[in-house]
mmCIF file of C-alpha atoms and ligand atoms in Angstrom:
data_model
loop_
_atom_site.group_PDB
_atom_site.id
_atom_site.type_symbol
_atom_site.label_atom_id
_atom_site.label_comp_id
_atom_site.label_asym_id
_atom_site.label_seq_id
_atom_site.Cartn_x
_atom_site.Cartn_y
_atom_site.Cartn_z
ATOM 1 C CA UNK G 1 4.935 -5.075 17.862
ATOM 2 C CA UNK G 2 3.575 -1.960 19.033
ATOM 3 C CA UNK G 3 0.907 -0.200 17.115
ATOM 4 C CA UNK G 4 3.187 2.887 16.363
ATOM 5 C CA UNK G 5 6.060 1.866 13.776
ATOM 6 C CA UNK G 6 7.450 5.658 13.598
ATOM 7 C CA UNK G 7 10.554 5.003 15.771
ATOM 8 C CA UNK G 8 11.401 1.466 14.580
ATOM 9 C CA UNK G 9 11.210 3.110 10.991
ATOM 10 C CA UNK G 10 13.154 5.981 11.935
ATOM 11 C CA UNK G 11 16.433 3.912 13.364
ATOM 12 C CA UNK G 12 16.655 2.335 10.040
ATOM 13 C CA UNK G 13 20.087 3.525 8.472
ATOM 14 C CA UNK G 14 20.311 1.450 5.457
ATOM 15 C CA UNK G 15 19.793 4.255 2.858
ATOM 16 C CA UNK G 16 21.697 6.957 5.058
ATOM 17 C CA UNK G 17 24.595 7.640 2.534
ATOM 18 C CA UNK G 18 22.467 8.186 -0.210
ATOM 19 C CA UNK G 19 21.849 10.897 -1.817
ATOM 20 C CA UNK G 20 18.597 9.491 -3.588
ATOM 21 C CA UNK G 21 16.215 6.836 -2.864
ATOM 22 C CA UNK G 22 13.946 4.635 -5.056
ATOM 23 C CA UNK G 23 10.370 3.951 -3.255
ATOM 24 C CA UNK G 24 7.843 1.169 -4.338
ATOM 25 C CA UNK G 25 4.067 2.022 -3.523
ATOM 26 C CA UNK G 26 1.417 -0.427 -4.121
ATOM 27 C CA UNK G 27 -1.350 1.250 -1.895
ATOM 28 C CA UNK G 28 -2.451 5.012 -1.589
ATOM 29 C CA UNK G 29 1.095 5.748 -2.339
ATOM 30 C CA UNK G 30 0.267 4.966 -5.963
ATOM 31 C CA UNK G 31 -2.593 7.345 -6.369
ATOM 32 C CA UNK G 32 -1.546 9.985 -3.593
ATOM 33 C CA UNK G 33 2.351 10.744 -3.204
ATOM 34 C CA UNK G 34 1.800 13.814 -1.103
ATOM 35 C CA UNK G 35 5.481 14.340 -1.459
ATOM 36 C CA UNK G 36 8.014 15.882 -3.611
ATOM 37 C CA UNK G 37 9.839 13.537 -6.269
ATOM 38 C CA UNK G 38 12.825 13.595 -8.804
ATOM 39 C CA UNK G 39 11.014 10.767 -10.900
ATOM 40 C CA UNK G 40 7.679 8.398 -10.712
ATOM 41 C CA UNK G 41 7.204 5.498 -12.769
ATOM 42 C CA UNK G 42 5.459 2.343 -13.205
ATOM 43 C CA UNK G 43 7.986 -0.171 -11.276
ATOM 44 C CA UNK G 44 7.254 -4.186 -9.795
ATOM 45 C CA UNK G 45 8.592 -6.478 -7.663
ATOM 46 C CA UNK G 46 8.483 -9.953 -7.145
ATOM 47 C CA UNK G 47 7.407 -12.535 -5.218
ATOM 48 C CA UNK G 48 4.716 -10.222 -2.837
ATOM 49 C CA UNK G 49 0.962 -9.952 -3.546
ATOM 50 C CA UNK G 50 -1.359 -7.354 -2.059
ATOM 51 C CA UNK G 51 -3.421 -8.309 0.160
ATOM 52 C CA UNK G 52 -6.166 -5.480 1.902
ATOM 53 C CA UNK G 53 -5.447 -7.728 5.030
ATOM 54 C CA UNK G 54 -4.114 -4.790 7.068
ATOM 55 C CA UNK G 55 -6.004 -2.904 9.876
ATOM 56 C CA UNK G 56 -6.245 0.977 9.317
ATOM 57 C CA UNK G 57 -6.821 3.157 12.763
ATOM 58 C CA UNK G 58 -5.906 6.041 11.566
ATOM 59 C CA UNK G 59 -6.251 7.117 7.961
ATOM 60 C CA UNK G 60 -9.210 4.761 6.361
ATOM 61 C CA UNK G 61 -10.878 3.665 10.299
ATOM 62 C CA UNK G 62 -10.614 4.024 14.104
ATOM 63 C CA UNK G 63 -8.828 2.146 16.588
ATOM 64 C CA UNK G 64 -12.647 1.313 17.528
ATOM 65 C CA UNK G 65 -13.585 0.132 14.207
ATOM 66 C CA UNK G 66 -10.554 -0.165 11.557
ATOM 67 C CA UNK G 67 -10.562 0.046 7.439
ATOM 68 C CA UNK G 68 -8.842 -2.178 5.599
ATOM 69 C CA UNK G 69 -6.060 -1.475 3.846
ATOM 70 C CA UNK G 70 -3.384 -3.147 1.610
ATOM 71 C CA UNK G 71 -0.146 -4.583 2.605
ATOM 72 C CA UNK G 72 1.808 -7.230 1.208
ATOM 73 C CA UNK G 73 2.067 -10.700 1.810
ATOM 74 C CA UNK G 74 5.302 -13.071 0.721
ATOM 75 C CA UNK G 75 3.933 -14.688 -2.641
ATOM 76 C CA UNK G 76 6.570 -17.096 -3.981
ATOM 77 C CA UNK G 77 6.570 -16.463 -8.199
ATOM 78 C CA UNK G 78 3.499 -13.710 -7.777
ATOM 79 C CA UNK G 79 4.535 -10.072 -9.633
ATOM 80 C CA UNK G 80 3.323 -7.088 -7.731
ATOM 81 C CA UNK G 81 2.384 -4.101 -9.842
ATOM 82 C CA UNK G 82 2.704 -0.333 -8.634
ATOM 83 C CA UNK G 83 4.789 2.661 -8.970
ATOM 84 C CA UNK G 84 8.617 3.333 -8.092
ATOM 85 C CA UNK G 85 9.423 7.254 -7.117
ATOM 86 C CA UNK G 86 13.312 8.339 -7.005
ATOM 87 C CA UNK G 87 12.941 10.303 -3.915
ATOM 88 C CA UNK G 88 15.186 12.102 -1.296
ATOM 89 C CA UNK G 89 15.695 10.522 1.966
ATOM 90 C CA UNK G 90 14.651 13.360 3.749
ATOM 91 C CA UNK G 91 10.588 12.231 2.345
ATOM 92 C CA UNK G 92 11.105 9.143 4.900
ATOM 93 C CA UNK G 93 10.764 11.255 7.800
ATOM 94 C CA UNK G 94 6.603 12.240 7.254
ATOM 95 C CA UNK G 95 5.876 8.857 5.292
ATOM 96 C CA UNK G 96 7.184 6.715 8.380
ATOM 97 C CA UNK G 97 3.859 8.864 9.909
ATOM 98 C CA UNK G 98 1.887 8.526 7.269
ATOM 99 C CA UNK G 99 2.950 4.950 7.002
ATOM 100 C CA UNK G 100 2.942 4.276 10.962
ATOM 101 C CA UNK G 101 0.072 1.820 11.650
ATOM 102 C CA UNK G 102 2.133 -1.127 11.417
ATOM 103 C CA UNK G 103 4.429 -0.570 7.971
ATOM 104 C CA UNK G 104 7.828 -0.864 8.541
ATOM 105 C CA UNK G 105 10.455 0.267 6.067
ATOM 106 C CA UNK G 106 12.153 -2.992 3.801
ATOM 107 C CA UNK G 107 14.983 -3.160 1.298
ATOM 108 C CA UNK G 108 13.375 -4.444 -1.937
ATOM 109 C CA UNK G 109 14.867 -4.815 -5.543
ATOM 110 C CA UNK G 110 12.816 -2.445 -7.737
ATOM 111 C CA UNK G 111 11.920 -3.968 -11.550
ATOM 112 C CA UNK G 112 10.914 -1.299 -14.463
ATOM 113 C CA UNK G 113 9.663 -1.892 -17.940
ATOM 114 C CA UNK G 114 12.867 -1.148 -20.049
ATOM 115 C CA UNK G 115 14.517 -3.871 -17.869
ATOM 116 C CA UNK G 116 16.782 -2.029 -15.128
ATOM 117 C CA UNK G 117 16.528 -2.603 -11.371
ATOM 118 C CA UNK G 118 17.014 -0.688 -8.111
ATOM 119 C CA UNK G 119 17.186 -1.217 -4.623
ATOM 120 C CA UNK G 120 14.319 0.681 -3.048
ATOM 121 C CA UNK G 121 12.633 1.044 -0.209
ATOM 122 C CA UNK G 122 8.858 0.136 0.155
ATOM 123 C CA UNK G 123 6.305 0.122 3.432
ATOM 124 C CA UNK G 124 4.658 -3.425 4.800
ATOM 125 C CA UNK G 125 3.129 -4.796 7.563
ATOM 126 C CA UNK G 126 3.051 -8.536 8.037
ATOM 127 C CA UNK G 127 1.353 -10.118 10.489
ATOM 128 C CA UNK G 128 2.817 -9.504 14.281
ATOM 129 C CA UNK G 129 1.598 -6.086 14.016
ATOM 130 C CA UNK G 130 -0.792 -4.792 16.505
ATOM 131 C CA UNK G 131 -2.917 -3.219 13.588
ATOM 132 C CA UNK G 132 -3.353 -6.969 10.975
ATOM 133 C CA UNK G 133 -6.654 -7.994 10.554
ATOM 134 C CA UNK G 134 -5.576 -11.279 8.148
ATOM 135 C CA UNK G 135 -7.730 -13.178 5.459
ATOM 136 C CA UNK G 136 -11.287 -12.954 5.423
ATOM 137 C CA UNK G 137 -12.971 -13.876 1.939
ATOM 138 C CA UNK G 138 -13.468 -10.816 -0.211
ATOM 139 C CA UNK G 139 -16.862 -10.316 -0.274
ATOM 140 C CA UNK G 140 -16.446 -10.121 3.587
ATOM 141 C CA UNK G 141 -13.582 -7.599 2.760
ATOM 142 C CA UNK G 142 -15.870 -5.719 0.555
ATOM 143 C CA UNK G 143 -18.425 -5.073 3.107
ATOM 144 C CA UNK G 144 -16.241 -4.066 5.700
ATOM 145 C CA UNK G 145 -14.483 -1.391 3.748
ATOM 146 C CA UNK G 146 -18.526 -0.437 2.494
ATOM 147 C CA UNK G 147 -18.946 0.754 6.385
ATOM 148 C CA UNK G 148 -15.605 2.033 7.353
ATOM 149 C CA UNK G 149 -13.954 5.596 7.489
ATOM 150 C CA UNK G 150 -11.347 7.685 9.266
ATOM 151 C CA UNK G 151 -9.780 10.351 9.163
ATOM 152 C CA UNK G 152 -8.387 10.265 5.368
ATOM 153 C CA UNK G 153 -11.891 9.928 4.104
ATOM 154 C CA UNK G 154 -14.323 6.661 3.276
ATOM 155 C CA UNK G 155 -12.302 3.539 3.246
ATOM 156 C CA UNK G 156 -14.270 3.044 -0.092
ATOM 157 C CA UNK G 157 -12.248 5.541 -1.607
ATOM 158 C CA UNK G 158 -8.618 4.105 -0.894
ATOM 159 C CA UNK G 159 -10.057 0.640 -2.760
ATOM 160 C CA UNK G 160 -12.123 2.507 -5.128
ATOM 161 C CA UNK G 161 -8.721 4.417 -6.328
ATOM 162 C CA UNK G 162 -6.611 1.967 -6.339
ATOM 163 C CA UNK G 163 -8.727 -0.210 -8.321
ATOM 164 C CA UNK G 164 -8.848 2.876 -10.810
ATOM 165 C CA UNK G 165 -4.944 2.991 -10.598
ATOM 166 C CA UNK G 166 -3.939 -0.469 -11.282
ATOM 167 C CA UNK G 167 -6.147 -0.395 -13.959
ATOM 168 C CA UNK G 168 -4.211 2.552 -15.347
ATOM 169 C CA UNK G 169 -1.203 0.766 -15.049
ATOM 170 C CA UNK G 170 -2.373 -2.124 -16.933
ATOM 171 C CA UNK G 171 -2.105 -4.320 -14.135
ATOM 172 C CA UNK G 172 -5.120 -7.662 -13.487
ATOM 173 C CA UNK G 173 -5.163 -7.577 -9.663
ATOM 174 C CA UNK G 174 -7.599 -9.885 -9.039
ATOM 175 C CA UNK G 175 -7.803 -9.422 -5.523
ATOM 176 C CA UNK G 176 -8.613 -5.619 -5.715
ATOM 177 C CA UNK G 177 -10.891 -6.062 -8.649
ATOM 178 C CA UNK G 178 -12.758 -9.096 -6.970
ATOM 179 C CA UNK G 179 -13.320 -6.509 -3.773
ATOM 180 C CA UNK G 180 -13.811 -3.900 -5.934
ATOM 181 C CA UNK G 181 -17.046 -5.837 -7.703
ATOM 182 C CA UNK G 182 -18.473 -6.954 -4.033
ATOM 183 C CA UNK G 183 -18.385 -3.445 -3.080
ATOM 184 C CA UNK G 184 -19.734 -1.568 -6.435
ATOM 185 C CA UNK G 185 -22.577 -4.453 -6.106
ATOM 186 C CA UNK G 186 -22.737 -2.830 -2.346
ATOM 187 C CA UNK G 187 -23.004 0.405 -3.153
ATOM 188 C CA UNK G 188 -25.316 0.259 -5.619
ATOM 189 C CA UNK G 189 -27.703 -1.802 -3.468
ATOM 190 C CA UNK G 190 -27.062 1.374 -1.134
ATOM 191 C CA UNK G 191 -28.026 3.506 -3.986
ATOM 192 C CA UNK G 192 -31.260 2.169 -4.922
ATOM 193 C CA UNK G 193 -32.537 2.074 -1.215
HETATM 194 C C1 LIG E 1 1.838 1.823 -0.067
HETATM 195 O O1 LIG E 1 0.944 2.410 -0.655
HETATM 196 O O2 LIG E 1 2.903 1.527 -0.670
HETATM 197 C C2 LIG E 1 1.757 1.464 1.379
HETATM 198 C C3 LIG E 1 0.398 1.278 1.896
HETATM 199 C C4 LIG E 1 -0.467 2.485 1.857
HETATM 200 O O3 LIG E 1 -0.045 3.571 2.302
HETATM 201 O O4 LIG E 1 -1.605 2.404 1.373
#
């Protein structure tokens, strides 16, 4: 697949005749919309885990030396925690930038706490995209995300929020918070040099 998902994004048509949209963010979109909304709240889905087993060239890296970022991987019985936003359509148009290093839009049933559902929208990459990096084991993660950055800022600070965020949200990723202890362990080896 090429490495620029705008266009594949941007012939999707599924949520054409409607008037709003839900989205499901489990990445920077939880701590940074950077768009308008009608609604945000805590939302899951099922069956997905996230993974920071995605390539970044162009927010959190370089296309010489890419950050890691999170996608989501198919996780039979797994519960994925982020946030839902209602949104207009019309946001779809600068996320599928944003989002363009691989994600490509998916239909996903929304979950919320008081028990309703909605079809929603959310941004993955799976593996046959020019951009995946795969499984390495976390500690490995964690030092790779210590030394990257692009042009959103220190790949630190995408993990380093995120961690923050789920916590907010009352969610026990272990993933993120075993990466998140490799690279506070990192940093503050870094600190005391
Ligand atoms: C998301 O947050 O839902 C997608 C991945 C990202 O932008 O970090």
């Amino acid at each position: 697949m090429s490495l620029d998902t705008t266009a594949l994004n941007q012939a999707m048509t599924h949520f054409d005749e409607h008037d709003t949209v839900w989205l499901f963010g489990y990445g920077s979109l939880i701590y940074k919309a950077g768009f308008d909304y009608l609604e945000r709240r805590p939302a899951f889905i099922h069956d997905y885990a996230r993974r920071f087993w995605q390539g970044s060239h162009d927010h959190r890296g370089t296309p010489e030396a890419p950050g890691r970022v999170a996608t989501l991987i198919e996780a039979p019985g797994h519960v994925c925690h982020g946030m839902g936003y209602l949104v207009s359509p019309a946001v779809f148009q600068a996320l599928d930038v944003r989002e363009k290093n691989g994600y490509l839009r998916e239909v996903i049933p929304l979950h919320f706490d008081d028990g309703s559902t909605a079809e929603g929208l959310v941004y993955r990459a799976t593996a046959d995209n020019a951009a995946w990096l795969g499984e390495a084991p976390e500690a490995d993660i964690a030092a790779h995300i210590a030394d990257a950055q692009g042009p959103s800022g220190p790949n630190r600070d995408y993990l380093l929020h995120l961690a923050e965020s789920l916590r907010t949200l009352g969610d026990d990723d272990a993933h993120v918070f075993a990466i998140e202890r490799h690279l506070r362990l990192l940093l503050a080896g870094e600190a005391s040099r």
